[in-house]
PDB file of C-alpha atoms in Angstrom:
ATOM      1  CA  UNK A   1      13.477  -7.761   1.502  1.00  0.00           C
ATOM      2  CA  UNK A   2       9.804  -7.302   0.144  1.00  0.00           C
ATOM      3  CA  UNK A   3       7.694  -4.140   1.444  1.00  0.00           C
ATOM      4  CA  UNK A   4       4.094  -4.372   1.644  1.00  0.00           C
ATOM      5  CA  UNK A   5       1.897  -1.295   2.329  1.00  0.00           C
ATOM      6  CA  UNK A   6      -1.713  -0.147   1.368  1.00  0.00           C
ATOM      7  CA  UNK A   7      -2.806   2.577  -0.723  1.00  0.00           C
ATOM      8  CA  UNK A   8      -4.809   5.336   0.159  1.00  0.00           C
ATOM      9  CA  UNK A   9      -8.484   7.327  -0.578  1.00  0.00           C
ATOM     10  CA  UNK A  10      -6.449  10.456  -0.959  1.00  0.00           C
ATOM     11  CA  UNK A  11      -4.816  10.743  -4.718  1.00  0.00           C
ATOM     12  CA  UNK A  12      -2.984  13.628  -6.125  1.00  0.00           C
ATOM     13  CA  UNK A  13      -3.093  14.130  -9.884  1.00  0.00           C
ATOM     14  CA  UNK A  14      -1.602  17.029 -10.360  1.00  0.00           C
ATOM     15  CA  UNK A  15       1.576  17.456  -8.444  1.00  0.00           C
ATOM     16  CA  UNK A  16       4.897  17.738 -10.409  1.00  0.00           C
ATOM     17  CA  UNK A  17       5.807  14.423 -11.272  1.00  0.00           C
ATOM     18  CA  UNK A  18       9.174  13.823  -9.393  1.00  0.00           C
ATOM     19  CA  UNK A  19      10.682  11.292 -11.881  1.00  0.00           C
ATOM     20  CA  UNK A  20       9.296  10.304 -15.465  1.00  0.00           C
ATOM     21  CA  UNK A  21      10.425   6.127 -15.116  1.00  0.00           C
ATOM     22  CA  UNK A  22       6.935   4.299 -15.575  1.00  0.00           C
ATOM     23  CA  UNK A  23       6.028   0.777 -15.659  1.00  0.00           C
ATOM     24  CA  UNK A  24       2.547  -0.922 -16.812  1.00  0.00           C
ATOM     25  CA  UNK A  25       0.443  -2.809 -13.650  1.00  0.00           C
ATOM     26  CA  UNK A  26       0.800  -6.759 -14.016  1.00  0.00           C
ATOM     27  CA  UNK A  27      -2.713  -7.407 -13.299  1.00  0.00           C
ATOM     28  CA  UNK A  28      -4.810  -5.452 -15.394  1.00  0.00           C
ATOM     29  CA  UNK A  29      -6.889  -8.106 -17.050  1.00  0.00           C
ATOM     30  CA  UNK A  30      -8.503  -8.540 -13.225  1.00  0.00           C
ATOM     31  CA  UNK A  31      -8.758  -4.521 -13.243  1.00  0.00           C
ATOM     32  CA  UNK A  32     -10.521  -4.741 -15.791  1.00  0.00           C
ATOM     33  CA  UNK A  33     -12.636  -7.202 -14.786  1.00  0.00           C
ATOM     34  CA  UNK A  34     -13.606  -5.544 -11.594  1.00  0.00           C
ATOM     35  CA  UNK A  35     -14.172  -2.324 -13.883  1.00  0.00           C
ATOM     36  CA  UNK A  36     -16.947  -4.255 -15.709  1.00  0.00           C
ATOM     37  CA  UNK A  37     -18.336  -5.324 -12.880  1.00  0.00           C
ATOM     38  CA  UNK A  38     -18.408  -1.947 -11.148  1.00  0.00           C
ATOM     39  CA  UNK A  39     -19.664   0.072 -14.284  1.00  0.00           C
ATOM     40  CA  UNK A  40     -23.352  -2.413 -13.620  1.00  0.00           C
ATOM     41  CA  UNK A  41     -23.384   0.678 -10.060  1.00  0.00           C
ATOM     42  CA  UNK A  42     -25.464   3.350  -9.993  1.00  0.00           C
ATOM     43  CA  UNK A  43     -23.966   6.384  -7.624  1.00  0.00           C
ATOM     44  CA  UNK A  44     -26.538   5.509  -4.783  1.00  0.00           C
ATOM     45  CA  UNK A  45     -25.146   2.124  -5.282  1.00  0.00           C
ATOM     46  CA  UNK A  46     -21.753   3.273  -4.818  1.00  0.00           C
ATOM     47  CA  UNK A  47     -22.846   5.496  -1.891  1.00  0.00           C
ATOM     48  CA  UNK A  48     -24.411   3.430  -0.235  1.00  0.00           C
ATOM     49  CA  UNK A  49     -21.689   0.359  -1.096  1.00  0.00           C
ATOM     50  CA  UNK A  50     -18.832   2.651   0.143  1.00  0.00           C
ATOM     51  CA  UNK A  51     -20.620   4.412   3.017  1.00  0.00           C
ATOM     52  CA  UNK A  52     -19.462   8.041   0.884  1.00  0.00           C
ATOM     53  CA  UNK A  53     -21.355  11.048   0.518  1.00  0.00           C
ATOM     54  CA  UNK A  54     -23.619  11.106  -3.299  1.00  0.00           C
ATOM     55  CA  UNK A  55     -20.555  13.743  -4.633  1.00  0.00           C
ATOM     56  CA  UNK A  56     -17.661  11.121  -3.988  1.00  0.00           C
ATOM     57  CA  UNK A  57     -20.272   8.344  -4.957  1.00  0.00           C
ATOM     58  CA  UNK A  58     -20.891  10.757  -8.305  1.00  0.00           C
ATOM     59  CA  UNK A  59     -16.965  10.812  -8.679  1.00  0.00           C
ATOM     60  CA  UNK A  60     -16.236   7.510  -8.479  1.00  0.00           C
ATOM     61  CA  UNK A  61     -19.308   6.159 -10.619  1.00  0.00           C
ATOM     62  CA  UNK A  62     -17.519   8.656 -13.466  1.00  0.00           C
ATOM     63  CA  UNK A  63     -14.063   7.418 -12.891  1.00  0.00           C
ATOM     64  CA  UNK A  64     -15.424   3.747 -13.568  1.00  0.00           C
ATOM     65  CA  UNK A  65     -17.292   5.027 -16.613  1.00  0.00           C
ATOM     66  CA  UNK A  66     -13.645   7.001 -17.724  1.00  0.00           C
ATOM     67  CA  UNK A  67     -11.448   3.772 -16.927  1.00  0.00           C
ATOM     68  CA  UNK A  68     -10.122   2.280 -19.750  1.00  0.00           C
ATOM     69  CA  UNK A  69      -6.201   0.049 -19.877  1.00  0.00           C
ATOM     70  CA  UNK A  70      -4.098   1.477 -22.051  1.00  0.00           C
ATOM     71  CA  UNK A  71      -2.350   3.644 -19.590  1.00  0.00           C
ATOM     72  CA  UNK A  72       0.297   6.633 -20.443  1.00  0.00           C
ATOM     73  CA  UNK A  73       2.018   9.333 -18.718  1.00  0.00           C
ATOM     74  CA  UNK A  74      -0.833  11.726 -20.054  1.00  0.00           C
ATOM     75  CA  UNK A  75      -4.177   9.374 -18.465  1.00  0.00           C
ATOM     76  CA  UNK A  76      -2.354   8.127 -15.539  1.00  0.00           C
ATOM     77  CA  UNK A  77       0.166   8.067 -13.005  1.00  0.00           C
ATOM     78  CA  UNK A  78       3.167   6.475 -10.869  1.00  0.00           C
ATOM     79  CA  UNK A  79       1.035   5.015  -8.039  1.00  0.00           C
ATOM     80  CA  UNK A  80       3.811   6.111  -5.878  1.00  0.00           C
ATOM     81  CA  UNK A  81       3.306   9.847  -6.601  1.00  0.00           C
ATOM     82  CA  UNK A  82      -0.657   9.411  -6.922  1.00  0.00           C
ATOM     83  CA  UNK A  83      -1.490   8.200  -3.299  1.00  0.00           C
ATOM     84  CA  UNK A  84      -1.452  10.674  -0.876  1.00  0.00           C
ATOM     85  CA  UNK A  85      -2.798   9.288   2.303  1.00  0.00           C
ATOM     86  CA  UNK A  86      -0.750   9.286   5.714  1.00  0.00           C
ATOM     87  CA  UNK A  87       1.512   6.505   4.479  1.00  0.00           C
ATOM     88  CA  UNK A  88       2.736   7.809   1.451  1.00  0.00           C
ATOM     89  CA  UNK A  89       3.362  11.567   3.340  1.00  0.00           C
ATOM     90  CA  UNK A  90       5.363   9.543   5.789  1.00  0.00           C
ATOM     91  CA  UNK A  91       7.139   8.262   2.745  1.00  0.00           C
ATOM     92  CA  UNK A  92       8.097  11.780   1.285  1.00  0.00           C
ATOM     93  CA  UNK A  93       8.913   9.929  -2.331  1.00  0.00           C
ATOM     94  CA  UNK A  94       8.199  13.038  -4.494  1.00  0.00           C
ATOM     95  CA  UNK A  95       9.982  14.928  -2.151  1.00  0.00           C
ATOM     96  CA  UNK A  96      13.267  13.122  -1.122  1.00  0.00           C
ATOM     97  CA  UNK A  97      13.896   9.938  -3.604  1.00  0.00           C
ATOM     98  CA  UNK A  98      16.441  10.096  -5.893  1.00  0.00           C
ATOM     99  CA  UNK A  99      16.024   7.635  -9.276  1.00  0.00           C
ATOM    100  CA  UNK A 100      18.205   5.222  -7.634  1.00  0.00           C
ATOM    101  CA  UNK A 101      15.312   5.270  -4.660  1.00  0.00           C
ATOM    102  CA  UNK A 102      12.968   4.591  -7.236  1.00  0.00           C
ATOM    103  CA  UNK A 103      14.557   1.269  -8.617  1.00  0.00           C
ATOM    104  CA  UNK A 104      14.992   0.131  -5.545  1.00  0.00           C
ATOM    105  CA  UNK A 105      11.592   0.757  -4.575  1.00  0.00           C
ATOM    106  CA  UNK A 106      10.219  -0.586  -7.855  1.00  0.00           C
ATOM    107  CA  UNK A 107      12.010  -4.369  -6.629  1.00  0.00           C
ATOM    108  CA  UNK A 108      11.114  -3.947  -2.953  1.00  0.00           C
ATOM    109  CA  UNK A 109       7.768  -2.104  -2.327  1.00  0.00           C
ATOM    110  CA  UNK A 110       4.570  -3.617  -3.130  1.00  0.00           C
ATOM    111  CA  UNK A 111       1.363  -1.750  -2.505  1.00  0.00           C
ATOM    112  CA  UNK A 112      -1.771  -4.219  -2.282  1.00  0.00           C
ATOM    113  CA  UNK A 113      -4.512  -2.717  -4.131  1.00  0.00           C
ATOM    114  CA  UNK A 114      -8.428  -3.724  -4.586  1.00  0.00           C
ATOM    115  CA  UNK A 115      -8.871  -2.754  -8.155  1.00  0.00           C
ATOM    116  CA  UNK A 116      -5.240  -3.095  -9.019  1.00  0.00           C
ATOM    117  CA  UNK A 117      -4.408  -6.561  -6.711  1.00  0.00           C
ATOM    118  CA  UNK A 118      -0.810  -5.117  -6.725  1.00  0.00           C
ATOM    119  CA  UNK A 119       1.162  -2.413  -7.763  1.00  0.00           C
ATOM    120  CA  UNK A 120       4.756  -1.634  -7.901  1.00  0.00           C
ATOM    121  CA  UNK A 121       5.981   2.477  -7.061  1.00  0.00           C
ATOM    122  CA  UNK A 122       6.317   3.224 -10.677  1.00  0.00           C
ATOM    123  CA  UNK A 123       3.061   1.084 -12.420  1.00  0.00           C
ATOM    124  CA  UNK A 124       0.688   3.502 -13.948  1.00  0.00           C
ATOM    125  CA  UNK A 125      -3.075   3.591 -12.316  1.00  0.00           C
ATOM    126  CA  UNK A 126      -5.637   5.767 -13.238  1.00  0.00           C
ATOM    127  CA  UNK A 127      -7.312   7.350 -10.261  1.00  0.00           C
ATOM    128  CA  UNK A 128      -9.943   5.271  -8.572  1.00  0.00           C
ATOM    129  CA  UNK A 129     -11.728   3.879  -5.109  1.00  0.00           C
ATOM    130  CA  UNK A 130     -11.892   0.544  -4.226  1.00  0.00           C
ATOM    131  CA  UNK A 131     -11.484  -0.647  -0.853  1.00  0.00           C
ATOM    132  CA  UNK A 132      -9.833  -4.414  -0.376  1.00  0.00           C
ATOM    133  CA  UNK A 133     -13.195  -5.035   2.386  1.00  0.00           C
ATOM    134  CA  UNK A 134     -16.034  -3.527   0.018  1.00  0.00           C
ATOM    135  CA  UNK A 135     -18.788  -6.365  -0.580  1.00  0.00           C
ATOM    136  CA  UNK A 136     -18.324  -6.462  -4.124  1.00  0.00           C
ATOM    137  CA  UNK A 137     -20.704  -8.845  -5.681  1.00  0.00           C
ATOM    138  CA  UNK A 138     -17.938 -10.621  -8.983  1.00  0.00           C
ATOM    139  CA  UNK A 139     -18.247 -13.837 -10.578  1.00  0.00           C
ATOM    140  CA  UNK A 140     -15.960 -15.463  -8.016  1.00  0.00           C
ATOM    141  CA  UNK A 141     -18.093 -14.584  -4.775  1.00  0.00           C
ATOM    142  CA  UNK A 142     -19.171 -11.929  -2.827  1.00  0.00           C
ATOM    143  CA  UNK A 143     -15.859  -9.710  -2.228  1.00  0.00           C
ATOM    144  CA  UNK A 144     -12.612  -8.930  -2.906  1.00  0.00           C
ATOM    145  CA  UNK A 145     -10.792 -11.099  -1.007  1.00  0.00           C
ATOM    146  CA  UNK A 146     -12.888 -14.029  -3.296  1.00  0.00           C
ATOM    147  CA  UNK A 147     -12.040 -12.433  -6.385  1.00  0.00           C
ATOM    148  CA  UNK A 148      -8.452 -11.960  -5.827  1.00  0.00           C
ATOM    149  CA  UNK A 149      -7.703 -15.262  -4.237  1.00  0.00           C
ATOM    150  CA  UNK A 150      -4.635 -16.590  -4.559  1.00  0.00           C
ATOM    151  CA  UNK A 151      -3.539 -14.132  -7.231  1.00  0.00           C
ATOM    152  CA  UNK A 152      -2.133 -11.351  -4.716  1.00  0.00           C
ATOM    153  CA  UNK A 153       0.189 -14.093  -3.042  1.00  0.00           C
ATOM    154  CA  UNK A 154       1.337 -15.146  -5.631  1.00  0.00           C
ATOM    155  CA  UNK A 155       2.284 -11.989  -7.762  1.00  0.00           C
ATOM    156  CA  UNK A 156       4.215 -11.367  -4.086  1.00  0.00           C
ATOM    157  CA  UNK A 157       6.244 -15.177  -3.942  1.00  0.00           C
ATOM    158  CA  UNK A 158       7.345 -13.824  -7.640  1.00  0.00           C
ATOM    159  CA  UNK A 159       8.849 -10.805  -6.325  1.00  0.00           C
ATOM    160  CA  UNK A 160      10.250 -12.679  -3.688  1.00  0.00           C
ATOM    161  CA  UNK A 161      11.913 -15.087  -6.083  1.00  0.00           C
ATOM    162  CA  UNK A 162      13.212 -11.988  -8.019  1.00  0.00           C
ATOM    163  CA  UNK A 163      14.690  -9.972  -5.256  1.00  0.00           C
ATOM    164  CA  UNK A 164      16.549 -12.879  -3.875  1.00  0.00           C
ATOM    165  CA  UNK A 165      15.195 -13.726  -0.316  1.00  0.00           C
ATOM    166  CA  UNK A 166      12.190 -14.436   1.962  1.00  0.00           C
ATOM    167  CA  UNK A 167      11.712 -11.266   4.271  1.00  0.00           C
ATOM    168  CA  UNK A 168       8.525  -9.368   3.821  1.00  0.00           C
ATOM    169  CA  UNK A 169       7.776  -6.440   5.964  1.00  0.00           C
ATOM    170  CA  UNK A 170       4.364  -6.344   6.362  1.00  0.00           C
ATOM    171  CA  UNK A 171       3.827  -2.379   6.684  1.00  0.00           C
ATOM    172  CA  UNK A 172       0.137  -2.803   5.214  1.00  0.00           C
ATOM    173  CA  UNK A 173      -3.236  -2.800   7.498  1.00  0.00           C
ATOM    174  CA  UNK A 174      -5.297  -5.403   8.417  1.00  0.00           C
ATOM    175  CA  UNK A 175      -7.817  -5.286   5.670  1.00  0.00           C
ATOM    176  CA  UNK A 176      -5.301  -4.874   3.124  1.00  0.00           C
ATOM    177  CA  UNK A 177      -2.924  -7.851   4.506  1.00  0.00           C
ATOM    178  CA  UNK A 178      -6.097 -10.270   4.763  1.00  0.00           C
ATOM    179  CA  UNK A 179      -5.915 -10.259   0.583  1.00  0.00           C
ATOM    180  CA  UNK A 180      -2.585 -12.539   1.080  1.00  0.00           C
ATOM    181  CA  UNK A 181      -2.432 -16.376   2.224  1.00  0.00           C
ATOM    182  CA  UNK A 182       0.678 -16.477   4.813  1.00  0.00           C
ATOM    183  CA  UNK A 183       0.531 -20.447   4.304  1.00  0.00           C
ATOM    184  CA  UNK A 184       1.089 -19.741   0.277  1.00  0.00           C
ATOM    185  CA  UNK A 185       3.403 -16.934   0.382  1.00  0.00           C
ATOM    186  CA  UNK A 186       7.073 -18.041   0.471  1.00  0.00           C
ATOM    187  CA  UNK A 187       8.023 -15.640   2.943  1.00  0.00           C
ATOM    188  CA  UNK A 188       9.163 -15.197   6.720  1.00  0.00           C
ATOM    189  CA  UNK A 189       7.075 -12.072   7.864  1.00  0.00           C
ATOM    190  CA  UNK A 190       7.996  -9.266   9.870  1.00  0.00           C
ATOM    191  CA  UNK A 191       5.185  -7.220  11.182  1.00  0.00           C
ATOM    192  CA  UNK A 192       6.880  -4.151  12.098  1.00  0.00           C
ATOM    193  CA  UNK A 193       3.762  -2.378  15.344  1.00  0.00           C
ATOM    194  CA  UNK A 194       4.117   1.090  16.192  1.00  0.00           C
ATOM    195  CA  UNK A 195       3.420   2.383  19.349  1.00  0.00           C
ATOM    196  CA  UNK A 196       2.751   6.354  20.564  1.00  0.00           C
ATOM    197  CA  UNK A 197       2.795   7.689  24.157  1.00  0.00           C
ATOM    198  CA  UNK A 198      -0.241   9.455  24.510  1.00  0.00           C
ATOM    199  CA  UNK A 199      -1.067  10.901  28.606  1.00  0.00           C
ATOM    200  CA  UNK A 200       2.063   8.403  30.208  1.00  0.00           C
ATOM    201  CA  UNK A 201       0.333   5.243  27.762  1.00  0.00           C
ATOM    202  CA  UNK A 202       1.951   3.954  25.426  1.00  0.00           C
ATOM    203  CA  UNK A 203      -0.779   2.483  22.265  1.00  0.00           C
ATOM    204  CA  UNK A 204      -1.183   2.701  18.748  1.00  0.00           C
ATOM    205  CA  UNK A 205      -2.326   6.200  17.566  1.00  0.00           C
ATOM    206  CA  UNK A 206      -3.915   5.618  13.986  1.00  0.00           C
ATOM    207  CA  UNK A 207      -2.546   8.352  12.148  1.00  0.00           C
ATOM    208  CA  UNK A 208       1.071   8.180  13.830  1.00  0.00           C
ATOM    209  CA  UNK A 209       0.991   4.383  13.041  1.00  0.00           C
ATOM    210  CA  UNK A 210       0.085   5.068   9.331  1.00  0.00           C
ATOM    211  CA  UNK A 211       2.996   7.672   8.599  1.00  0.00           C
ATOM    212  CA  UNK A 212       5.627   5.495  10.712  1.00  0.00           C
ATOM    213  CA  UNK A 213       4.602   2.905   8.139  1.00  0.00           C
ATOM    214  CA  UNK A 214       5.748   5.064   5.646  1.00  0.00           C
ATOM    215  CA  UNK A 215       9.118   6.494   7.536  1.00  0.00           C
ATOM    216  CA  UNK A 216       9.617   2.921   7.505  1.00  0.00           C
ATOM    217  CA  UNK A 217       9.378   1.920   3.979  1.00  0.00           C
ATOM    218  CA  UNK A 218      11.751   5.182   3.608  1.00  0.00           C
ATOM    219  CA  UNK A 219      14.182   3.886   5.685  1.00  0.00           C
ATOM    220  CA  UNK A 220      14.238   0.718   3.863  1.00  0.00           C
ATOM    221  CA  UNK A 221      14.885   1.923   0.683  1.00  0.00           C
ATOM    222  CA  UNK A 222      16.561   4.560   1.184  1.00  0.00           C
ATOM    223  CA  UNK A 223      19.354   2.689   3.514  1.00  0.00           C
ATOM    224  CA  UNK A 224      18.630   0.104   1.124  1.00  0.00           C
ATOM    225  CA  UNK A 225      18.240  -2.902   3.813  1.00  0.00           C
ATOM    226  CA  UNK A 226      18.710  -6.516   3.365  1.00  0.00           C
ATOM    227  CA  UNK A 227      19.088  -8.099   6.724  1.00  0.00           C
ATOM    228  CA  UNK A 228      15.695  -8.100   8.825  1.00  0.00           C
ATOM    229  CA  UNK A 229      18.149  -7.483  12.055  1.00  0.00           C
ATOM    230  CA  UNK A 230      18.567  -4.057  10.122  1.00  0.00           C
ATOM    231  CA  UNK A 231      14.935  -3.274  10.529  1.00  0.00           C
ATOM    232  CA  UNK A 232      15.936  -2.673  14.492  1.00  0.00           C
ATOM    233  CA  UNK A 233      18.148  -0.038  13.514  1.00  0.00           C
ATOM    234  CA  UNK A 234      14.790   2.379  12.617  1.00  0.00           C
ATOM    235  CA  UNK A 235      14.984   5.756  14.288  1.00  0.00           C
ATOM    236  CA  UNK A 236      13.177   8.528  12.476  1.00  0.00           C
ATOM    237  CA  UNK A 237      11.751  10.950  14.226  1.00  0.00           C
ATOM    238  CA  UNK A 238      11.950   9.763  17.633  1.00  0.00           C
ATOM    239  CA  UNK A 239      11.038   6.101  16.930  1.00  0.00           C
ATOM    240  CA  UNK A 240      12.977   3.546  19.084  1.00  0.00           C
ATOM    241  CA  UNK A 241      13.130  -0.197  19.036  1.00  0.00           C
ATOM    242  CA  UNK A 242      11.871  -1.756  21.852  1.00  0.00           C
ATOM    243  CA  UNK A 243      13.166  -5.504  22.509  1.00  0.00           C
ATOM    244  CA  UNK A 244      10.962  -5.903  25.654  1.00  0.00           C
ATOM    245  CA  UNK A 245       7.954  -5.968  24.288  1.00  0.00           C
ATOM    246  CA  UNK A 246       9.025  -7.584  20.888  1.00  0.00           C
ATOM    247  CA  UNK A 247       8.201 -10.933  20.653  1.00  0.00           C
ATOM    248  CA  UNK A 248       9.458 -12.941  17.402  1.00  0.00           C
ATOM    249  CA  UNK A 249       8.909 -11.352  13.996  1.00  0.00           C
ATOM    250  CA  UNK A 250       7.126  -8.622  15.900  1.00  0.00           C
ATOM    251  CA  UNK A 251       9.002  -5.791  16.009  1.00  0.00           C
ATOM    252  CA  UNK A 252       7.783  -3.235  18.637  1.00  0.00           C
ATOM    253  CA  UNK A 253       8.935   0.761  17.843  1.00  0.00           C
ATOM    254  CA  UNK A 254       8.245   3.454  20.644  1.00  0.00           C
ATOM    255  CA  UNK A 255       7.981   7.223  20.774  1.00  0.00           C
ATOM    256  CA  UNK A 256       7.796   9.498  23.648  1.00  0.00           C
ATOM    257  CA  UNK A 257       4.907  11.911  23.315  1.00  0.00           C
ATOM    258  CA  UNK A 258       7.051  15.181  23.238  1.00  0.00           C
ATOM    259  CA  UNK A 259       8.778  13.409  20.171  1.00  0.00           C
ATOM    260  CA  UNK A 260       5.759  13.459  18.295  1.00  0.00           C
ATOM    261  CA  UNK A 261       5.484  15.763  14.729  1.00  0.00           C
TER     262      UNK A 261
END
């Protein structure tokens, strides 16, 4: 079983590090070619590019500048530990994964990335924004999605291959998701939808949605799944399967408002 979920805008540098295991990110020569690329940006490019304020804009324009591939411990970190958007705080990994988590994350959890294409829990990145759905002008068209082609499906059909069947649990968004080809990827896919009561409706609430994604992945690797009937078993806080309204490989979760953290 293959996890897919998106990164974040929010990083965190300077936390603890929860476990010192590091790999190196498989796709670094397109990193770096998206670097170059994004280095030709002036900050009101960026702004304007990113719809950001001219201090993130300033930010980012310096990380680009700063980038450079040979990662360590000391310039960089476990992409796991250095996204801190809803997702990864549904997650908890710094918190509650042991090293065993970890390994088991490292073959299971993919996290699709724009500069990075993807990255397993314990590659190295250096801190950086670049949304998957940013008009990037590259010398393979005019966004990301161009650039990255078939290269983020298959990067995924080798993990596949590796961990030894064809479920992926597609926990990322949309715009993330769109920088796969279902037809190419070797993979039945289960799209996990997550669904809030909110005044006696029931819809999906953005930043509920976002950290069930991550109590998700948790419960994945930490129960260490391998059947996608498995998946129905998800419960954490106050999440229930709901086979009325599933249809297929969609898998429909519930939670009554008074539930709700």
């Amino acid at each position: 079983m293959l996890i897919t979920i998106s990164p974040a805008k929010t990083l965190d540098f300077e936390s603890p590090l929860a476990t010192t295991q590091f790999t190196q990110p498989e796709l670094l020569k397109y990193s770096q070619q998206l670097i170059t690329e994004c280095r030709k940006l002036s900050s009101s490019d960026i702004a304007s590019l990113m719809k950001i304020s001219d201090k993130l804009a300033g930010l980012n324009a310096a990380r680009f500048g700063e980038w450079q591939p040979d990662f360590t411990p000391d310039n960089a970190r476990q992409a796991i530990l250095a996204f801190k958007g809803d997702v990864y705080t549904g997650m908890q990994a710094a918190e509650l994964f042991t090293d065993d988590d970890f390994q088991f994350a490292q073959q299971h959890l993919r996290i699709l990335s724009g500069l990075y294409g993807v990255l397993r829990p314990l590659d190295l990145m250096q801190p950086y924004r670049l949304e998957m759905g940013i008009k990037l002008n590259n010398k393979k068209g005019s966004d990301l999605y161009q650039f990255w082609g078939n290269i983020i499906t298959e990067t995924l059909n080798n993990a596949l291959e590796a961990q030894g069947d064809n479920i992926l649990v597609n926990l990322a968004s949309d715009e993330y998701f769109k920088s796969v080809n279902p037809k190419k990827l070797n993979a039945e896919i289960i799209k996990p939808v997550f669904l809030d009561e909110k005044n006696g409706k029931y819809k999906v609430i953005s930043f509920y949605a976002k950290k069930a994604r991550g109590l998700m992945s948790r419960f994945i690797i930490q129960e260490r799944l391998s059947d996608k009937a498995q998946l129905k078993e998800f419960n954490l806080e106050g999440y229930q399967f709901n086979a009325a309204e599933s249809e297929g490989n969609t898998l429909v979760f519930k939670r009554a408002e008074h539930l709700a953290k």
